[in-house]
Amino acid sequence: MNLLLICGNKMLSNYNTPVTNIKGVGPKTAEHLSKLDINSVGDLLEHFPRSYLAYGGLKKISELVYDEMAAVRVRIDNVGNIRRVKNNMTLLTLEVSDDSGSMIIKYFNMPFMAKAVRKGGYYIFRGRVLKSGKEISMVQPKKYSSDEYSELSGKFQSIYPLTKGLSNSQVSKAVSKALEIADFTEDYLSDEMRKDLGLSEIKSAYRKVHDPGSLSEASEGRRRLSFDEMFFFVMYLRKNRELIKDRENTCPMVESAEVTRFIERLPFKLTKGQSKACKDILADMTGNHLMNRLVQGDVGSGKTIVSIIALLNAVSNGYQGALMAPTEVLASQHYRTVMELTKDLKLPFKPVLLTGSVKASDKKKIYSDIESGEVNLIIGTHALIQDNVVYRNLGLVVTDEQHRFGVRQRENLAAKGNSPHILVMSATPIPRTMAIVLYGDLSISAIKDMPEGRKPIKTCVVGESYRPSAVKFIKDEIEKGHQVYIICPTVEADDEDEADPELKNVVEYTERLRDTLGEKYRISFLHGRMKPSDKDNILSEYARGNIDILVSTTVIEVGVNVPNATIMMVENSERFGLSQLHQLRGRVGRGQDQGYAIFMTAKDDEKTSERLGILGKTNDGFEISSHDLKTRGPGELFGVRQSGDFAFRVADIFADADLLQKASDYADSILEKDRHLSAPENKLLKNELEFFGRNYLDFRTI
Ligand code: ADP
Ligand code: MG
């Protein structure tokens, strides 16, 4: 589960008009759209494309590059028989050629394609290019006649996030109708401000983003929407600062002897950064004001123990503590860690795990235990701050990784009679100046050092020819008692006809690996569509050392901690963002042993090796993130970075760092002159900000 911060625009007087009022959107489409949380005209306009595709010119077969989307005009040399392949699928193979070479076209479960082409005929096929040895192929490409294709050629297609039963063209059509009827009022950013910032007018920004004439137009539109998102976020923080800052300490504590005892008994010495963070936290909790603190530290810097120390102090002072994680997998891991520590070191914790997938009957008991004070440490996903949870005396809330505890949620808790101390843990690598803007209302403790004895992870980027050595290396590490992660990419469908091979990848890969390596190795797999309880079982087995190799999608990207794992191998690493690869390799080298990251790439070109090569050169998360941007593919304007604390819908704190600073400067200067936004020229802005605060500055489950 991810939490997403979303921004909206009230600029639209018909924002809330239901999608069913749009011509061409029937009840069935509306039902599918609602699965994507799209229910109104406004929602549709804010369903932004994931990327853009250009229908480029035709290529020759000999010019095709692995993994690109390309179109070729070819002659059908042979239409193969329809064969049954595994998983009860059918496979049709076409042999095709042009004057530069030949290639194979494969259609799974589309037997009718055999009739749609004629041996000796010429057609255009557009799809993703695959290469294996000498063989060039496309799987499920789209077929066009020359006329059809020349009509499309040179155009841009917006690619939207989809759900089962909904096609890209259905979404495109609905969005363009929504754009037609969207009733924008006057822009709340003055002409002067827009001119100064070089931003598009709001209405045209939406048009540019959904229906750009060129990539640069799309990027102009995106820039305006990013600015708005960050601007209102910062404005809201600034305006509500007094709600957060310097509030009376309603959960006063003393520094408990349990904490000192615990730190002494830990099997390791706290790093300087960890000690300082603990000191800051204890000073806050024993001070005059409620704590609102951020602990920032790169992956592996040991933030969990810091949060446990804070929780221990709260519990020892007779309060309840809550630890909130972004995923169930991570929540269970924390729960296990706490259970073990509690047992080994006889800590006064009475922990309970509360996540969305806990059975309703068990939940009832958990709720009553929380209300009666039977349990004093509640670990879970954001299920633990939902309305039906009533705490007896909540003194501290810790949120770990990836999302902020929203201002609004703090207000909600306060309204329930709880004004706990707040501690936020983050691995998002941002410089202090940026953190001050984004976490404006929080005090910051930065952990800059790594635990002693940590060895930097050895990273290599290699091609297919290295595979036998990689396999041998993996076997050797397992021989030594270590464990291995192998990550397969989650390939998103580029359009409705491209099958989503996520499941197949991980599952088939595991099967193949079992065949290659034999019975001797314990291999399991993990992917996002498994039941939470199954995921959890696999991970705890892995954590206990009962699995040698875990084949997984990126579900393990955030926070998973198994110090005995020493190899992180990533297949098709060219498909991942650099920051994501950095997070992934952070899963190994978390103990005393040397960690290794093997990034396999099938794409053999200079740009790819240069891009991935950065990972071999630096371990600095911020530098890696910044580099990620520069090397981003054309058309990938949206949603490249899914992880990080600031799941803005459009804005990217790295790509838009300059805009963020400007948004912050503008927010300051406007509020300085007109604190309550009561001047007539700020009326529109005030409305918009209220709308933002009411409807959007909240966290929503996706
Ligand atoms: P992150 O900051 O990424 O959340 P964790 O808190 O999961 O990192 O810590 C990573 C690993 O480092 C854990 O196995 C933890 O027990 C260990 N660890 C934490 N602090 C220290 C320390 N001071 N010395 C040695 N190991 C430590
Ligand atoms: Mg962590």
XYZ file of C-alpha atoms in Angstrom, residues 86-458:
373
model
C 2.085 -23.601 -21.390
C -0.534 -22.050 -19.153
C -3.076 -23.080 -21.743
C -2.090 -20.263 -24.079
C -1.937 -20.362 -27.847
C 1.008 -19.030 -29.788
C 0.983 -17.817 -33.359
C 4.326 -17.048 -34.971
C 4.746 -14.937 -38.091
C 7.987 -14.835 -40.024
C 8.445 -11.450 -41.635
C 11.168 -9.554 -43.472
C 12.164 -6.368 -45.267
C 15.159 -5.685 -47.483
C 17.422 -5.283 -44.435
C 16.669 -8.522 -42.605
C 14.061 -10.761 -41.041
C 12.312 -11.079 -37.708
C 9.634 -12.982 -35.795
C 6.281 -11.733 -34.624
C 4.507 -13.568 -31.821
C 0.895 -13.409 -30.763
C -0.196 -15.115 -27.581
C -3.878 -15.972 -27.327
C -4.664 -14.074 -30.511
C -5.224 -16.907 -33.007
C -7.397 -14.626 -35.156
C -4.268 -12.757 -36.237
C -3.518 -15.700 -38.530
C -6.504 -14.657 -40.617
C -5.798 -10.952 -40.344
C -2.627 -11.209 -42.422
C -1.876 -12.741 -45.801
C 1.318 -14.493 -46.785
C 3.170 -12.215 -49.195
C 1.261 -9.141 -47.999
C 2.892 -5.994 -46.545
C 1.894 -4.606 -43.146
C 3.134 -2.245 -40.499
C 3.736 -3.641 -37.018
C 4.452 -1.483 -34.018
C 5.655 -2.926 -30.731
C 8.498 -3.348 -28.311
C 11.624 -4.837 -29.814
C 13.102 -7.928 -28.231
C 16.413 -9.505 -29.129
C 17.670 -12.861 -28.078
C 20.886 -14.016 -29.670
C 20.463 -13.351 -33.383
C 16.680 -13.467 -33.215
C 14.772 -10.206 -33.357
C 11.127 -10.280 -32.342
C 8.064 -8.357 -31.285
C 5.388 -9.780 -29.011
C 1.759 -8.715 -29.513
C 2.579 -5.749 -31.762
C -0.214 -3.652 -33.197
C -0.857 -4.076 -36.894
C -1.625 -1.137 -39.182
C -2.206 -0.591 -42.858
C 0.047 2.034 -44.490
C -2.841 4.505 -44.551
C -3.723 3.977 -40.914
C -0.156 4.487 -39.865
C 0.559 7.571 -41.916
C -2.440 9.194 -40.289
C -0.949 8.564 -36.826
C 2.637 9.252 -37.724
C 4.152 12.243 -35.940
C 1.380 12.342 -33.356
C 1.688 12.008 -29.629
C -0.319 9.609 -27.636
C -0.839 10.096 -23.923
C -0.449 6.855 -22.035
C -2.646 6.679 -18.970
C -2.545 4.434 -15.950
C -5.266 1.864 -16.567
C -7.174 -0.820 -14.807
C -8.558 -4.110 -16.042
C -11.372 -3.599 -18.507
C -10.408 -0.047 -19.347
C -8.455 0.774 -22.486
C -6.141 3.676 -23.089
C -8.315 4.984 -25.863
C -11.406 4.947 -23.627
C -9.566 7.027 -21.060
C -8.163 9.367 -23.723
C -11.606 9.968 -25.135
C -13.161 10.590 -21.740
C -10.371 13.015 -20.839
C -10.688 14.988 -24.038
C -14.447 15.287 -23.546
C -13.800 16.407 -19.964
C -11.375 19.036 -21.275
C -14.059 20.259 -23.658
C -16.671 20.766 -20.975
C -14.295 21.835 -18.195
C -15.423 25.207 -16.971
C -12.304 26.980 -15.785
C -12.707 30.245 -13.948
C -10.128 32.981 -13.645
C -6.563 31.892 -12.895
C -5.616 32.357 -9.235
C -2.011 33.057 -10.100
C -1.729 36.636 -11.315
C -0.433 37.353 -14.813
C 2.551 38.999 -13.223
C 3.425 36.003 -11.108
C 2.992 33.628 -14.024
C 5.150 35.774 -16.209
C 7.851 35.986 -13.602
C 7.852 32.216 -13.154
C 7.406 31.400 -16.826
C 4.294 29.354 -16.147
C 1.377 28.541 -18.430
C -2.127 29.661 -17.704
C -3.990 26.979 -15.732
C -6.492 25.986 -18.360
C -3.927 25.574 -21.059
C -1.681 23.686 -18.653
C -4.275 20.944 -18.373
C -4.695 20.858 -22.112
C -0.954 20.710 -22.693
C -0.507 17.854 -20.285
C -3.273 15.713 -21.720
C -3.043 16.579 -25.364
C 0.368 17.986 -26.135
C 1.466 18.936 -29.598
C 5.048 18.226 -28.605
C 7.020 16.960 -25.671
C 8.096 20.447 -24.733
C 4.479 21.516 -24.565
C 3.714 18.603 -22.256
C 6.569 19.628 -20.083
C 5.345 23.253 -19.932
C 1.954 22.051 -18.764
C 3.500 19.766 -16.232
C 5.620 22.586 -14.868
C 2.608 24.718 -14.104
C 0.783 21.881 -12.366
C 3.912 20.980 -10.379
C 4.255 24.535 -9.237
C 0.672 24.658 -8.033
C 1.029 21.445 -6.145
C 4.152 22.529 -4.302
C 2.968 26.078 -3.847
C -0.242 25.090 -2.092
C 1.524 22.455 -0.087
C 4.038 25.001 1.178
C 1.379 27.686 1.694
C -0.670 25.290 3.738
C 2.278 24.307 5.885
C 3.213 27.926 6.462
C -0.278 29.020 7.283
C -0.815 26.194 9.703
C 2.534 26.376 11.323
C 1.066 27.673 14.546
C -1.110 24.558 14.789
C 2.004 22.492 15.051
C 4.737 24.598 16.500
C 5.112 25.191 20.182
C 2.067 23.348 21.300
C 1.981 22.531 24.973
C 3.463 19.154 25.858
C 0.316 17.274 26.739
C 2.234 14.002 27.071
C 5.029 14.967 29.423
C 7.652 12.312 30.067
C 10.844 11.763 31.986
C 13.909 10.046 30.594
C 13.368 6.461 31.593
C 16.072 4.230 33.065
C 14.774 1.533 30.695
C 16.245 3.485 27.812
C 19.734 3.609 29.284
C 19.517 -0.077 30.165
C 18.356 -0.920 26.643
C 21.119 1.043 24.930
C 23.734 -0.632 27.140
C 22.448 -4.073 26.284
C 22.258 -3.626 22.544
C 24.644 -5.915 20.683
C 26.170 -2.836 19.045
C 27.156 0.701 19.878
C 24.908 3.454 18.573
C 26.514 5.660 15.961
C 27.092 9.328 16.684
C 24.121 10.264 14.506
C 21.846 7.748 16.230
C 22.887 8.950 19.702
C 22.311 12.556 18.764
C 18.883 11.758 17.288
C 17.921 9.900 20.497
C 19.110 12.811 22.584
C 17.038 15.263 20.520
C 13.985 13.034 20.832
C 14.276 12.572 24.582
C 14.798 16.299 25.033
C 11.619 16.936 23.031
C 9.516 14.432 24.915
C 10.638 15.678 28.306
C 10.414 19.337 27.276
C 7.697 21.943 27.295
C 6.361 21.391 23.792
C 5.010 18.503 21.787
C 7.613 16.870 19.599
C 7.392 17.216 15.821
C 10.621 15.733 14.635
C 12.035 14.248 11.460
C 14.891 11.756 11.591
C 16.595 11.681 8.255
C 19.191 9.058 7.349
C 20.156 7.062 4.285
C 19.090 3.434 3.890
C 20.806 1.245 6.445
C 21.780 4.061 8.790
C 19.760 2.412 11.562
C 16.648 4.501 11.999
C 14.515 1.669 13.352
C 16.430 1.375 16.585
C 16.083 5.115 17.130
C 12.330 4.843 16.799
C 12.253 1.872 19.154
C 14.152 3.882 21.750
C 11.622 6.695 21.446
C 8.760 4.208 21.774
C 10.428 2.551 24.735
C 10.586 5.859 26.528
C 6.923 6.567 25.827
C 5.850 3.129 27.035
C 8.052 3.296 30.129
C 6.304 6.555 30.977
C 2.987 4.760 30.903
C 1.862 5.920 27.464
C 0.921 3.952 24.403
C 3.089 4.261 21.327
C 2.237 3.659 17.677
C 4.588 2.763 14.838
C 3.169 3.256 11.383
C 4.776 1.798 8.254
C 3.833 2.316 4.592
C 3.458 -1.362 3.742
C 2.167 -4.432 5.534
C 5.412 -6.200 4.788
C 7.354 -3.522 6.596
C 4.889 -3.316 9.462
C 5.209 -7.065 10.086
C 8.961 -6.812 9.956
C 8.943 -4.113 12.615
C 6.578 -6.210 14.653
C 8.935 -9.182 14.497
C 11.928 -7.013 15.415
C 10.103 -5.599 18.412
C 8.862 -9.028 19.530
C 12.380 -10.402 19.476
C 13.882 -7.459 21.327
C 11.075 -7.557 23.873
C 11.740 -11.220 24.534
C 15.525 -11.027 24.536
C 15.893 -7.877 26.586
C 12.725 -8.101 28.653
C 11.358 -4.783 27.499
C 8.068 -3.488 28.885
C 6.413 -3.601 25.436
C 3.060 -5.276 24.919
C 2.948 -5.072 21.137
C 0.177 -5.745 18.674
C 0.133 -5.774 14.875
C -2.753 -3.948 13.228
C -2.964 -3.908 9.431
C -5.725 -3.846 6.842
C -5.547 -7.592 6.361
C -6.118 -8.527 9.990
C -9.353 -10.535 10.160
C -12.415 -8.574 11.256
C -12.957 -10.863 14.228
C -9.364 -10.349 15.424
C -9.633 -6.631 14.854
C -12.413 -6.333 17.380
C -10.217 -7.815 20.058
C -7.301 -5.601 19.041
C -9.456 -2.487 19.188
C -10.689 -3.321 22.636
C -7.137 -4.079 23.808
C -6.025 -0.712 22.504
C -8.896 1.058 24.182
C -8.390 -0.680 27.506
C -4.629 -0.196 27.450
C -4.029 -3.969 27.424
C -1.502 -3.331 24.639
C 0.937 -0.436 24.724
C 2.700 -0.607 21.369
C 0.595 -0.627 18.236
C 2.450 -1.423 15.032
C 0.799 -1.313 11.664
C -0.079 0.461 8.480
C -2.175 3.576 8.470
C -5.042 1.354 9.634
C -3.892 2.332 13.074
C -4.929 5.939 12.838
C -8.351 5.256 11.439
C -11.468 6.517 13.110
C -12.535 3.321 14.792
C -9.275 2.996 16.704
C -9.616 4.550 20.125
C -6.438 4.845 22.120
C -6.337 4.841 25.854
C -3.426 7.213 26.109
C -1.416 7.598 22.956
C 1.800 9.447 23.715
C 3.895 8.981 20.575
C 3.289 8.243 16.909
C 6.237 7.210 14.754
C 5.841 6.988 10.988
C 8.486 5.093 9.125
C 9.553 5.639 5.521
C 7.819 7.069 2.562
C 5.088 9.252 3.834
C 4.413 12.049 6.151
C 1.952 12.100 8.856
C -0.411 14.676 7.402
C -1.164 17.886 9.159
C -4.788 16.916 8.901
C -4.255 13.585 10.564
C -2.559 15.268 13.460
C -5.600 17.472 13.738
C -7.869 14.421 13.662
C -5.951 12.718 16.410
C -5.999 15.885 18.447
C -9.755 16.074 17.973
C -10.049 12.574 19.404
C -8.372 13.825 22.531
C -4.916 12.667 21.547
C -2.105 15.090 21.004
C 0.799 12.718 20.823
C 4.410 13.452 20.100
C 5.203 12.941 16.422
C 8.322 11.360 15.002
C 8.859 10.855 11.267
C 11.616 8.655 9.802
C 12.789 9.292 6.267
C 15.434 7.994 3.896
C 14.607 10.491 1.163
C 17.949 12.018 0.368
C 17.352 15.721 0.279
C 19.645 18.536 1.291
C 18.854 20.445 4.435
C 17.658 23.582 2.645
C 15.063 21.539 0.822
C 14.057 19.642 3.947
C 13.380 22.930 5.684
C 10.954 23.916 2.954
C 9.203 20.580 2.723
C 9.182 19.646 6.365
C 8.795 23.257 7.390
C 6.935 22.388 10.540
C 9.280 19.699 11.796
C 12.594 19.824 13.635
C 15.263 17.741 11.945
C 17.836 15.240 13.228
C 20.101 13.955 10.505
C 21.993 10.665 10.833
C 24.980 11.105 8.589
C 27.138 8.170 9.642
C 26.734 4.463 9.039
C 27.086 1.747 11.707
C 30.656 0.686 12.279
C 32.082 -2.075 10.141
C 29.710 -1.488 7.250
C 31.437 -2.114 3.994
C 30.311 -0.182 0.938
C 28.333 -2.423 -1.376
C 30.307 -3.679 -4.346
